[in-house]
Short mmCIF file of C-alpha atoms in Angstrom, two decimals:
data_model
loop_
_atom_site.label_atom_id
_atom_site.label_comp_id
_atom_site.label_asym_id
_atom_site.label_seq_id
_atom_site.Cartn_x
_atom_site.Cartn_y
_atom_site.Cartn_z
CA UNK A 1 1.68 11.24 17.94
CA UNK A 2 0.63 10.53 14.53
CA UNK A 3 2.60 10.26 11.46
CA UNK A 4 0.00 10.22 8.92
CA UNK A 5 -2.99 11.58 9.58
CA UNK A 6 -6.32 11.42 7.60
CA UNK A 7 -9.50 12.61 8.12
CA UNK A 8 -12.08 12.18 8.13
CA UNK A 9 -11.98 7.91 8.85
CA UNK A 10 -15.31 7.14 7.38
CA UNK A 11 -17.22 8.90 5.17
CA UNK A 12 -20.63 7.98 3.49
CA UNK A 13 -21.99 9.89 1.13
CA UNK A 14 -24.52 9.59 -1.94
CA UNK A 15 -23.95 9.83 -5.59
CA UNK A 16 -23.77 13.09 -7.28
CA UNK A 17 -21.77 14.79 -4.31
CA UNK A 18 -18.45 16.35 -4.30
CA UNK A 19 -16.27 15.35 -1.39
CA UNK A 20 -13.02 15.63 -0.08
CA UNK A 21 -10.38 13.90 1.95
CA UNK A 22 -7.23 15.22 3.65
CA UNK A 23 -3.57 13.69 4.97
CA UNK A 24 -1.26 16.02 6.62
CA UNK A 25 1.87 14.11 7.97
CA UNK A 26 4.64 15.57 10.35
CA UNK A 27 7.57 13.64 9.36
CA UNK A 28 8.95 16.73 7.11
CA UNK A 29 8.65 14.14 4.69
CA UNK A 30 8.81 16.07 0.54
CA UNK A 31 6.85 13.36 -1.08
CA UNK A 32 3.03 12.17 -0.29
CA UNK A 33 1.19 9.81 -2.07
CA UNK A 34 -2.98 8.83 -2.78
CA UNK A 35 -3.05 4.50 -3.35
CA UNK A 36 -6.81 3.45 -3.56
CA UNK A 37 -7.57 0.06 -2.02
CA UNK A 38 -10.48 -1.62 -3.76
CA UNK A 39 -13.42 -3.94 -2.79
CA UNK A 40 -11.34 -7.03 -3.70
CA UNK A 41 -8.48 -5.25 -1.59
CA UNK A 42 -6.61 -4.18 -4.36
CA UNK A 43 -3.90 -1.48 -3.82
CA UNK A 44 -2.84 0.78 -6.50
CA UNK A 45 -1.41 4.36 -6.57
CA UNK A 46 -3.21 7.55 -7.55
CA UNK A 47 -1.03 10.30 -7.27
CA UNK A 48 2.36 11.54 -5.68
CA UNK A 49 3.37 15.27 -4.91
CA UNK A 50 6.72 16.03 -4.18
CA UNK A 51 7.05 19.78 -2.48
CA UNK A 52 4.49 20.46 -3.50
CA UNK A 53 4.42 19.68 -7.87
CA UNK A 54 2.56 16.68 -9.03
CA UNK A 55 4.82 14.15 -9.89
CA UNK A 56 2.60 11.39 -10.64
CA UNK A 57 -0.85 10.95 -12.25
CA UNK A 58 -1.65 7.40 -12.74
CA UNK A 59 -4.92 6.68 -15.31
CA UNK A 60 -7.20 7.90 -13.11
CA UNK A 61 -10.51 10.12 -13.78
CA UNK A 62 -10.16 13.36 -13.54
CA UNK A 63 -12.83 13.48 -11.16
CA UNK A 64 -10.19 13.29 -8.47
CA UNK A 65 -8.02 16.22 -8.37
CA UNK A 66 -5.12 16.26 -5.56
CA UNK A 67 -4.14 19.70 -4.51
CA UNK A 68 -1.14 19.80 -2.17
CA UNK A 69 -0.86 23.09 -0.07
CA UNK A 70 2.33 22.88 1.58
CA UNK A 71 4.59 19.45 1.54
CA UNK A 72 2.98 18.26 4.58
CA UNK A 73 -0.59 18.38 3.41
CA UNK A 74 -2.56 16.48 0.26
CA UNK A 75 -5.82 16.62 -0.37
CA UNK A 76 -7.99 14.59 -2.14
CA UNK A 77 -11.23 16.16 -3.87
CA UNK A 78 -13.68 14.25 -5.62
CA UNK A 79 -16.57 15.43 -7.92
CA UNK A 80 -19.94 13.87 -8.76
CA UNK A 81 -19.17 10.40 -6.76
CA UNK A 82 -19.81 7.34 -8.49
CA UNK A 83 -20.93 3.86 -6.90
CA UNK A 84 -17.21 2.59 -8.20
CA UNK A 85 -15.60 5.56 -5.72
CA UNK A 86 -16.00 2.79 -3.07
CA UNK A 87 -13.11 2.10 -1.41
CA UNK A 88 -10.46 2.86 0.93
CA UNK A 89 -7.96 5.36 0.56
CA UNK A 90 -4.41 5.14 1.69
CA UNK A 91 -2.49 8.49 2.06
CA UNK A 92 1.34 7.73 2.05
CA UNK A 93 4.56 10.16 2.33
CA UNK A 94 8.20 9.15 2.55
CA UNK A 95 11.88 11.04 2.42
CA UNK A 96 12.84 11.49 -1.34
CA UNK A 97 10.85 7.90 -2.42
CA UNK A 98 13.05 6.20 0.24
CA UNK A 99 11.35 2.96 0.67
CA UNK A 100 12.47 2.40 4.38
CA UNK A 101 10.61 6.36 5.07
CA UNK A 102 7.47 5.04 3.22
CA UNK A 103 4.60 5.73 6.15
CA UNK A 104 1.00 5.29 5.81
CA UNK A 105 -2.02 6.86 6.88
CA UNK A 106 -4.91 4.48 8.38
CA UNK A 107 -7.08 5.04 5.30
CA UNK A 108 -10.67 6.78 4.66
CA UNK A 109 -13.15 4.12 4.11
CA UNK A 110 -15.41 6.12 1.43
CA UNK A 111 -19.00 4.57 0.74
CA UNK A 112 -21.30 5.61 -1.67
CA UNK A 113 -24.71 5.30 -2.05
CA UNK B 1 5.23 -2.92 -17.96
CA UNK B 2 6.27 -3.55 -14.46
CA UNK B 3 3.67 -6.09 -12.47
CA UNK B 4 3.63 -8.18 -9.40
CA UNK B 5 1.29 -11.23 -8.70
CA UNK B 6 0.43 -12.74 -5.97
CA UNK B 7 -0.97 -16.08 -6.97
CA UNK B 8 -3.23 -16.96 -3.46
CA UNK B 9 -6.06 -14.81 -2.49
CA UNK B 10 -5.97 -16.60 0.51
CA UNK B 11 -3.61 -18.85 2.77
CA UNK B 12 -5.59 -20.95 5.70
CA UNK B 13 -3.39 -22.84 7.92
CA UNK B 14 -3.13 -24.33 10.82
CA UNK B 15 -1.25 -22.70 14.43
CA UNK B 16 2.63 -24.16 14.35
CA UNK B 17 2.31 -24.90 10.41
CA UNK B 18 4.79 -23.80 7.79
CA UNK B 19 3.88 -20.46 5.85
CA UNK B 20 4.47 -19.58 1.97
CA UNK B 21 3.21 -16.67 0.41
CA UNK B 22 3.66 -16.16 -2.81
CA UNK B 23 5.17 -13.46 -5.24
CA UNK B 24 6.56 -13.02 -8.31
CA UNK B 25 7.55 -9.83 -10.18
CA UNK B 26 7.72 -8.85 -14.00
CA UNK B 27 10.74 -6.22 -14.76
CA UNK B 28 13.60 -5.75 -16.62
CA UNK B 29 15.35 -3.48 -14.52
CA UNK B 30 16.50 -3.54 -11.03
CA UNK B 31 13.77 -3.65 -8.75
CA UNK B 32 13.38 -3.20 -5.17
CA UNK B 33 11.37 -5.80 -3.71
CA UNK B 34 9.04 -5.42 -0.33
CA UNK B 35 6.40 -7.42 1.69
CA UNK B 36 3.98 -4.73 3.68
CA UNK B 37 0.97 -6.23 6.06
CA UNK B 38 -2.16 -4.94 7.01
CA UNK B 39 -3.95 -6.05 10.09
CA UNK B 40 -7.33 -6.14 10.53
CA UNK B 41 -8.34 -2.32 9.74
CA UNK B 42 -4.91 -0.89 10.24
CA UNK B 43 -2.89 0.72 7.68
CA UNK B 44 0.20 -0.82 5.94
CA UNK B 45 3.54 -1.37 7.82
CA UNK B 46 6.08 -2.38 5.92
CA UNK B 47 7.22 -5.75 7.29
CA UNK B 48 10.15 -6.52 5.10
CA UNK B 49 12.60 -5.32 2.55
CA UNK B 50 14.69 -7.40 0.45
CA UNK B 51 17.52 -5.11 0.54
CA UNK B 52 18.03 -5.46 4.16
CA UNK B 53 17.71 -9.44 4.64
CA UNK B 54 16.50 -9.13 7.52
CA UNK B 55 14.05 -11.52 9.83
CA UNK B 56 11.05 -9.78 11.30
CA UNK B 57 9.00 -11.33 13.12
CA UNK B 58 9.94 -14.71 12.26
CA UNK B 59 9.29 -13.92 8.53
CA UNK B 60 11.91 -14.39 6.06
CA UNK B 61 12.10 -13.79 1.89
CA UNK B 62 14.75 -14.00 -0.12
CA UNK B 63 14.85 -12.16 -3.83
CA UNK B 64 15.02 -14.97 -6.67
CA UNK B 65 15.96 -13.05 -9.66
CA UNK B 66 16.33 -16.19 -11.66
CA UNK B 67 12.39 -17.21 -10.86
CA UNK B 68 11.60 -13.10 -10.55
CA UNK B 69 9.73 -14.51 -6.85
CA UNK B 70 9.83 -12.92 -3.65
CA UNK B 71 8.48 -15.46 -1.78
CA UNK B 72 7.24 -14.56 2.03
CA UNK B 73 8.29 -17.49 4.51
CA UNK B 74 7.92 -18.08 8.27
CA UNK B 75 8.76 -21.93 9.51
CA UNK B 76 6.12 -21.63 12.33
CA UNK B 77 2.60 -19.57 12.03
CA UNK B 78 1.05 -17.75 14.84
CA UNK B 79 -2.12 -16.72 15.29
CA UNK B 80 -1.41 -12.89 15.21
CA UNK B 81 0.17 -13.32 11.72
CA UNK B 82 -3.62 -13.54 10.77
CA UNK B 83 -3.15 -10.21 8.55
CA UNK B 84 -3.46 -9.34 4.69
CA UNK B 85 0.23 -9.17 3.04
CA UNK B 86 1.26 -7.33 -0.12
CA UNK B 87 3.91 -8.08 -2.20
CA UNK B 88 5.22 -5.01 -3.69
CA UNK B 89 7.74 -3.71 -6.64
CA UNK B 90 10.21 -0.32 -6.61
CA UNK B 91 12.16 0.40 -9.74
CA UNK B 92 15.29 0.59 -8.58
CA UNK B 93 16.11 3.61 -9.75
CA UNK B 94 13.21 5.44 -9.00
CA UNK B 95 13.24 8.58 -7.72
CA UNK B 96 9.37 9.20 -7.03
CA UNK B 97 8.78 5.92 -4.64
CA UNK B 98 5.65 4.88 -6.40
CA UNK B 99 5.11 1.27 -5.16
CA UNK B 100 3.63 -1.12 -7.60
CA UNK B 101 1.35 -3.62 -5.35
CA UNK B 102 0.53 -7.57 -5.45
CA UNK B 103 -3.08 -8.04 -5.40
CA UNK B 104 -2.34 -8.68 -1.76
CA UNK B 105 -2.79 -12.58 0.21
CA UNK B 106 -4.89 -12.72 3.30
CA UNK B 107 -3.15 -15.39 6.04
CA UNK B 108 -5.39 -17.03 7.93
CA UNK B 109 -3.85 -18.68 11.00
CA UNK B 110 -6.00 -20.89 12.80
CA UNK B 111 -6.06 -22.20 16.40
#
C-alpha cells in the first residue's frame, strides 16, 4: 500500500514539449513537497503546498508550475522542456513539516531529448 | 544563508572497515539535523535524526554544534550499506519542513 505515489516512473520526452508529473499520497498528510535530484545527484527543493496554498517557491523557472488539487494530490507541469529538465523528481509530504512524517515518493526519472 | 556540505562524493571501503561520512552545516539558528539514504533506485528513507539519538542500523551521529558537523558513523560496514546518504538541515523553527540537502556521499562497501 503505497504512501507516496508518483506516476508516471519514467518518462522520456523531447524538447519543446509540455509534460506533467503527479504524487498523490494517502497519509492525510497537509503538506507535499517537489525536490529535484540532479545529474550529479544533487537534491534540492522546488516547491511545498500546504492544504492546498503554495507555501514555498524556491528560484526556480517558471516553466514549472505546481497545482495542488486537494491536499493529497500535487502536480507538477512543465512547459517547453529543456535538455537541463533532466533529472529525477522526488515528491515528498509530511504532517505539519514534522520531520519524523517526512515520506517520499520513488521519484520520476524525466529524460529529455 | 543556511547550507550543508558534504565534503566526499564518494566513500570506498572495505567489508568490516570503520565508516565516516561527513557533514557539516552553516546556520545561526537552531537547526534540526538528519541523515536520509537512498538505495540503489529507491527513494529516500530517512535513516537518522539527531533529535532522537538513536542507532539504526548500526549507524550512529552525534550533533557537534561547536564544529557545526553531523558526522554519520558505523564501527563495522556491510555490504548492504552500499547506498547514497544525504546529510540534511531543518530550521528549527520551521513550520513548512523544507529540508535543505548535502550534496549527498555515495558508500561503497566492498567484499
Amino acid at each position: 500500500d503505497t504512501a507516496v505515489s508518483q506516476t508516471p516512473k519514467y518518462l522520456v520526452t523531447q524538447m519543446g514539449n509540455d509534460k506533467s508529473i503527479k504524487c498523490e499520497q494517502n497519509l492525510g498528510h497537509d503538506t507535499m513537497y517537489w525536490y529535484k535530484q540532479d545529474s550529479k545527484k544533487f537534491l534540492k527543493i522546488m516547491f511545498s503546498y500546504n492544504n492546498k496554498e503554495l507555501i514555498i517557491n524556491e528560484t526556480v523557472p517558471n516553466r514549472f508550475s505546481p497545482k495542488s488539487p486537494d491536499k493529497a494530490h500535487l502536480n507538477l507541469h512543465i512547459n517547453s522542456l529543456e535538455l537541463g529538465d533532466s533529472a529525477v523528481y522526488f515528491c515528498a509530504s509530511t504532517d505539519k513539516g514534522a520531520p519524523r512524517s517526512y515520506t517520499f515518493g520513488s521519484g520520476t526519472r524525466l529524460t529529455v531529448v | 544563508a543556511q547550507r550543508v556540505t558534504q565534503p566526499e562524493k564518494l566513500l570506498s571501503v572495505f567489508k568490516g572497515a570503520p565508516v565516516e561520512l561527513k557533514c557539516n552545516y552553516s546556520y545561526s539558528g537552531s537547526p534540526e539535523l538528519f541523515w536520509y539514504v537512498q538505495y540503489s533506485r529507491q527513494r529516500l528513507q530517512l535513516l537518522l535524526r539527531h533529535i532522537s539519538r538513536e542507532s539504526i542500523k548500526g549507524f550512529t551521529a552525534d550533533l557537534n554544534k561547536g564544529e557545526t558537523s553531523f558526522h554519520l558513523k558505523k564501527p563495522f560496514a556491510q555490504e548492504e550499506d552500499s547506498a547514497m546518504y544525504y546529510c540534511a538541515l531543518r530550521r528549527g523553527s520551521s513550520n513548512t519542513g523544507k529540508l535543505i540537502f548535502g550534496q549527498g556521499t555515495t558508500l561503497q562497501v566492498k567484499p
